Amino acid sequence: MIQFILNEKEISTGLPSGTLLLDFIRYHEHLTGTKIGCREGDCGACAVLIGEYKGGSLQYRSATSCLTAIGNIQGKHVVTVEGTNLASALNPMQQAMCDESATQCGFCTPGFVVSLAGFCLSDKQPSYENAIASIDGNICRCTGYKSIERAAAQVAGLMTDRGEMTAIDFATGQNILPQYFSGIQQKLKALAESTIEKEKYPAPGNSPKFLGGGTDLYVQQHDTMHHEQIDHLFDQPGLNGIEKIGDRLYFGASATVTDLMESEPMQQYFPRFAGITKLVSSTPIRNIATVAGNFINASPIGDFTIFFLALDAQLVLSDGKSQRELPLRKLYKGYKTLDKKPEEFIEKIWFQLPNDSTHFNFEKVSKRTHLDIASVNTAISICMNGDSITSAELSAGGVGPIPAFLYKTSECLKGKTLDKALIGQALAMTQSEISPISDARGNEAYKRLLLQQLIKAHFVKLFPDLELA
């Protein structure tokens, strides 16, 4: 049985664990404020909040229910737009949308209201910028965003006097959200105590469908996942967490993109990481998407695959009985073909953190700046000793059948003095080891030129004194 709290109601269901949360909400609980839109996680019409008792406090994150399996919400609190309603009046998020004429057909409005409620439940700085960031996964097709932005600003203004109070206490105390939120933490703790603890890892010998966040798998296999035998890795003990040990960073296969964004070591060693991740999907997707899932999906343009290829990330694979370590660079044998047995799953990922002589950069170009798949992306990790390059690691996506580590180009740069001539040689070498194809994201010639320009962009950003054109 899967047990969780839906708004104020305790739920216990024997439905298949691969059942989508969106379908459960609408067709089993008949809460139709949560809308069916794209079913691909892009529009935000199906947005919900998922609350989890974690690290001694209750934390809420927005999520796309169209890509969330009910097996991934065991022991959690799910909030739909109905769960944000006050007893006798519109809540302040709903009122702000009305005041600013920020709704027209109204189809997208519940998603915006839920996302803004998530902002009010967040312990992030109650700023206008964070209010806007909370709705970056919501699309409105008819109203225009300026009125929605004004509504978000109005909501942000409500939270500015929070002081030292927790967001939940303030939101319930100020009648921003219903009073029942104040009792959810105790209910989740009681639910956890009554729930049988999960096995540490999938049972040896089983060959189920492994599922992390599901943000890509459900897009590809929407009609079949409901019926699959699924082993949920998302909340498995031992597969979560991020830990710095010596000069290495280890993170579990279930660590989400948001987990990495909020990690102190990632913020310390990769100060541009927050900006990079904002080019990848949206907040509700980043809240549930796992980096390991990005690797296993094996897309030739997977953004985090390209990011971690340049860092020479190492994978710890397990079949439930034994482990083996495999460089990410060796995982891809061909298009969507992996050096991984069906019964194996990623248990941990680790890489060596950069030192003071290391420079790192990631570049991506897509047809839209946000919420879009890359046409070409690339990352570089380069170590310098004065003007000399001691090591260089260069990766690229969208230029071949697999996420590419550019071995020849990387070797071309090592041990050389960094100057414009060397960059020219490296660019020529790059062209000899890529094989882009023409498709919807650009023709072959365009992708070749684009990668050349993006590699130049690495050096423009990291070494502005070169004055590279």
Coordinates of N, CA and C in Angstrom, one line a residue, residues 156-261:
A156 N 4.8 38.4 -3.1 CA 6.1 38.6 -2.4 C 6.0 39.6 -1.3
G157 N 5.2 40.7 -1.5 CA 5.1 41.7 -0.5 C 4.4 41.2 0.8
L158 N 3.6 40.2 0.6 CA 3.0 39.6 1.8 C 3.9 38.9 2.8
M159 N 5.1 38.5 2.2 CA 6.0 37.6 3.0 C 7.1 38.4 3.6
T160 N 7.2 39.7 3.3 CA 8.4 40.5 3.7 C 8.6 40.7 5.2
D161 N 7.5 40.6 5.9 CA 7.5 40.8 7.4 C 7.6 39.5 8.1
R162 N 8.1 38.4 7.5 CA 8.1 37.1 8.1 C 9.1 37.1 9.3
G163 N 10.2 37.8 9.2 CA 11.2 37.9 10.3 C 11.8 36.5 10.5
E164 N 11.9 36.1 11.8 CA 12.5 34.8 12.1 C 11.5 33.6 12.1
M165 N 10.3 33.9 11.8 CA 9.3 32.8 11.8 C 9.5 31.9 10.7
T166 N 9.1 30.6 10.8 CA 9.2 29.7 9.7 C 8.1 30.1 8.7
A167 N 8.4 29.7 7.5 CA 7.4 30.1 6.4 C 6.0 29.5 6.7
I168 N 6.0 28.3 7.2 CA 4.7 27.7 7.4 C 3.9 28.4 8.5
D169 N 4.6 28.7 9.6 CA 4.0 29.4 10.7 C 3.5 30.8 10.3
F170 N 4.3 31.5 9.5 CA 3.9 32.8 9.1 C 2.7 32.7 8.1
A171 N 2.8 31.8 7.1 CA 1.7 31.7 6.1 C 0.4 31.3 6.8
T172 N 0.4 30.4 7.8 CA -0.9 30.0 8.4 C -1.3 31.1 9.4
G173 N -0.4 31.7 10.1 CA -0.7 32.8 11.0 C -1.3 34.0 10.4
Q174 N -0.9 34.3 9.1 CA -1.4 35.5 8.4 C -2.5 35.1 7.5
N175 N -3.1 33.9 7.6 CA -4.2 33.5 6.8 C -3.9 33.6 5.3
I176 N -2.6 33.3 5.0 CA -2.2 33.2 3.6 C -2.5 31.8 3.1
L177 N -2.4 30.8 3.9 CA -2.7 29.4 3.6 C -3.5 28.8 4.8
P178 N -4.3 27.7 4.5 CA -5.2 27.2 5.5 C -4.4 26.7 6.8
Q179 N -5.1 26.7 7.9 CA -4.5 26.3 9.2 C -4.1 24.9 9.2
Y180 N -4.6 24.0 8.4 CA -4.2 22.6 8.5 C -2.8 22.4 8.2
F181 N -2.1 23.3 7.5 CA -0.7 23.1 7.2 C 0.1 23.0 8.5
S182 N -0.3 23.7 9.5 CA 0.5 23.7 10.8 C 0.6 22.3 11.4
G183 N -0.4 21.4 11.1 CA -0.3 20.1 11.7 C 0.2 19.0 10.8
I184 N 0.6 19.3 9.6 CA 1.1 18.3 8.7 C 2.4 17.7 9.1
Q185 N 3.3 18.4 9.7 CA 4.6 17.8 10.1 C 4.4 16.7 11.1
Q186 N 3.5 16.9 12.0 CA 3.3 15.8 13.0 C 2.6 14.6 12.4
K187 N 1.7 14.9 11.4 CA 1.0 13.8 10.7 C 2.0 13.0 9.9
L188 N 3.0 13.6 9.2 CA 4.0 12.9 8.4 C 4.9 12.1 9.3
K189 N 5.2 12.6 10.5 CA 6.1 11.9 11.4 C 5.4 10.6 11.9
A190 N 4.1 10.8 12.2 CA 3.3 9.6 12.6 C 3.2 8.6 11.4
L191 N 3.0 9.1 10.2 CA 2.9 8.2 9.1 C 4.2 7.4 8.8
A192 N 5.3 8.1 9.0 CA 6.6 7.5 8.8 C 6.8 6.4 9.9
E193 N 6.3 6.6 11.1 CA 6.5 5.6 12.2 C 5.7 4.4 11.9
S194 N 4.5 4.5 11.2 CA 3.6 3.4 11.0 C 3.9 2.7 9.7
T195 N 4.9 3.2 8.9 CA 5.2 2.6 7.6 C 6.4 1.7 7.7
I196 N 6.3 0.5 7.1 CA 7.4 -0.4 7.0 C 8.5 0.2 6.3
E197 N 9.7 0.1 6.8 CA 10.9 0.7 6.2 C 11.2 0.0 4.9
K198 N 11.6 0.8 3.9 CA 12.0 0.2 2.6 C 13.3 -0.6 2.7
E199 N 13.4 -1.5 1.8 CA 14.6 -2.2 1.6 C 15.7 -1.2 1.2
K200 N 16.9 -1.5 1.6 CA 18.0 -0.5 1.3 C 18.2 -0.4 -0.2
Y201 N 18.2 -1.5 -0.9 CA 18.4 -1.5 -2.3 C 17.4 -2.5 -3.0
P202 N 17.2 -2.4 -4.3 CA 16.4 -3.4 -5.0 C 16.9 -4.9 -4.7
A203 N 16.0 -5.8 -4.6 CA 16.3 -7.2 -4.3 C 17.1 -7.8 -5.4
P204 N 18.2 -8.5 -5.0 CA 19.0 -9.2 -6.0 C 18.2 -10.1 -6.9
G205 N 18.5 -10.2 -8.1 CA 17.8 -11.1 -9.0 C 16.6 -10.5 -9.7
N206 N 16.1 -9.5 -9.2 CA 14.9 -8.9 -9.8 C 15.4 -8.0 -11.0
S207 N 14.5 -7.9 -12.0 CA 14.9 -7.1 -13.2 C 13.7 -6.2 -13.5
P208 N 13.3 -5.3 -12.5 CA 12.2 -4.4 -12.7 C 12.6 -3.2 -13.6
K209 N 11.7 -2.4 -13.8 CA 12.0 -1.1 -14.4 C 12.4 -0.1 -13.3
F210 N 13.7 0.3 -13.4 CA 14.1 1.3 -12.4 C 13.6 2.7 -12.7
L211 N 13.2 3.4 -11.6 CA 12.6 4.7 -11.8 C 13.2 5.7 -10.8
G212 N 13.8 6.8 -11.3 CA 14.2 7.9 -10.5 C 13.1 8.9 -10.4
G213 N 13.3 10.1 -10.9 CA 12.3 11.1 -10.9 C 11.2 10.9 -11.9
G214 N 11.6 10.2 -13.0 CA 10.6 9.9 -14.1 C 10.4 11.0 -15.1
T215 N 11.1 12.1 -15.0 CA 10.8 13.3 -15.8 C 11.0 13.1 -17.3
D216 N 11.8 12.1 -17.7 CA 12.0 11.7 -19.1 C 11.3 10.4 -19.5
L217 N 11.4 9.5 -18.5 CA 10.9 8.1 -18.8 C 9.4 8.2 -19.1
Y218 N 8.6 9.0 -18.3 CA 7.2 9.1 -18.5 C 6.8 9.9 -19.8
V219 N 7.7 10.7 -20.2 CA 7.4 11.4 -21.5 C 7.6 10.3 -22.6
Q220 N 8.6 9.5 -22.5 CA 8.8 8.5 -23.6 C 7.9 7.3 -23.5
Q221 N 7.5 6.9 -22.3 CA 6.7 5.6 -22.1 C 5.5 5.9 -21.3
H222 N 4.8 6.9 -21.6 CA 3.6 7.3 -20.8 C 2.6 6.2 -20.7
D223 N 2.3 5.5 -21.8 CA 1.2 4.6 -21.8 C 1.6 3.2 -21.2
T224 N 2.8 2.9 -21.0 CA 3.2 1.6 -20.5 C 3.7 1.6 -19.0
M225 N 4.1 2.8 -18.5 CA 4.7 2.8 -17.2 C 3.7 2.4 -16.1
H226 N 2.5 2.7 -16.3 CA 1.5 2.4 -15.3 C 1.4 0.9 -15.0
H227 N 1.7 0.1 -16.0 CA 1.6 -1.4 -15.8 C 3.0 -2.1 -15.5
E228 N 4.1 -1.3 -15.5 CA 5.4 -1.9 -15.3 C 5.6 -2.3 -13.8
Q229 N 6.4 -3.3 -13.6 CA 6.9 -3.6 -12.3 C 8.1 -2.6 -12.1
I230 N 7.9 -1.8 -11.1 CA 8.8 -0.6 -10.9 C 9.6 -0.8 -9.6
D231 N 10.9 -0.6 -9.6 CA 11.7 -0.4 -8.4 C 12.0 1.1 -8.3
H232 N 11.4 1.7 -7.3 CA 11.5 3.2 -7.1 C 12.8 3.5 -6.4
L233 N 13.7 4.2 -7.1 CA 15.0 4.5 -6.5 C 15.0 5.9 -5.8
F234 N 13.9 6.6 -6.1 CA 13.9 8.1 -5.7 C 14.2 8.3 -4.2
D235 N 13.5 7.5 -3.4 CA 13.7 7.7 -1.9 C 14.4 6.5 -1.2
Q236 N 15.1 5.8 -2.0 CA 15.8 4.6 -1.4 C 16.9 5.1 -0.4
P237 N 16.9 4.6 0.8 CA 18.0 5.0 1.7 C 19.4 4.6 1.1
G238 N 20.3 5.5 1.2 CA 21.7 5.2 0.6 C 21.8 5.7 -0.8
L239 N 20.7 6.1 -1.4 CA 20.8 6.7 -2.8 C 20.6 8.2 -2.8
N240 N 20.4 8.7 -1.6 CA 20.2 10.2 -1.5 C 21.5 10.8 -0.9
G241 N 21.5 12.1 -0.8 CA 22.5 12.8 -0.1 C 23.7 13.3 -1.0
I242 N 24.3 14.3 -0.5 CA 25.5 14.9 -1.2 C 26.6 15.1 -0.1
E243 N 27.8 14.6 -0.3 CA 28.8 14.6 0.7 C 30.2 14.9 0.1
K244 N 30.9 15.8 0.7 CA 32.3 16.1 0.4 C 33.2 15.3 1.3
I245 N 34.0 14.5 0.6 CA 35.0 13.7 1.4 C 36.4 14.0 0.7
G246 N 37.2 14.7 1.5 CA 38.5 15.1 0.9 C 38.3 16.0 -0.2
D247 N 38.9 15.7 -1.3 CA 38.8 16.5 -2.5 C 37.8 16.0 -3.5
R248 N 36.9 15.1 -3.0 CA 35.9 14.5 -3.9 C 34.5 14.9 -3.4
L249 N 33.6 15.0 -4.4 CA 32.2 15.1 -4.0 C 31.4 13.9 -4.4
Y250 N 30.7 13.3 -3.5 CA 29.9 12.1 -3.7 C 28.4 12.5 -3.6
F251 N 27.6 12.0 -4.6 CA 26.2 12.2 -4.4 C 25.4 10.9 -4.9
G252 N 24.3 10.7 -4.2 CA 23.6 9.5 -4.5 C 22.8 9.6 -5.8
A253 N 22.4 8.5 -6.4 CA 21.8 8.5 -7.7 C 20.4 9.2 -7.6
S254 N 19.8 9.3 -6.5 CA 18.5 10.0 -6.4 C 18.6 11.4 -6.0
A255 N 19.8 12.0 -6.0 CA 20.0 13.4 -5.8 C 19.4 14.2 -7.0
T256 N 18.6 15.1 -6.7 CA 18.0 15.9 -7.8 C 18.8 17.1 -8.2
V257 N 18.4 17.7 -9.2 CA 19.1 18.9 -9.7 C 19.0 20.0 -8.6
T258 N 17.9 20.1 -8.0 CA 17.7 21.1 -7.0 C 18.6 20.8 -5.8
D259 N 18.7 19.5 -5.4 CA 19.7 19.1 -4.3 C 21.1 19.6 -4.6
L260 N 21.5 19.5 -5.9 CA 22.8 20.0 -6.2 C 22.9 21.5 -6.2
M261 N 21.9 22.1 -6.6 CA 21.8 23.6 -6.6 C 22.0 24.1 -5.2

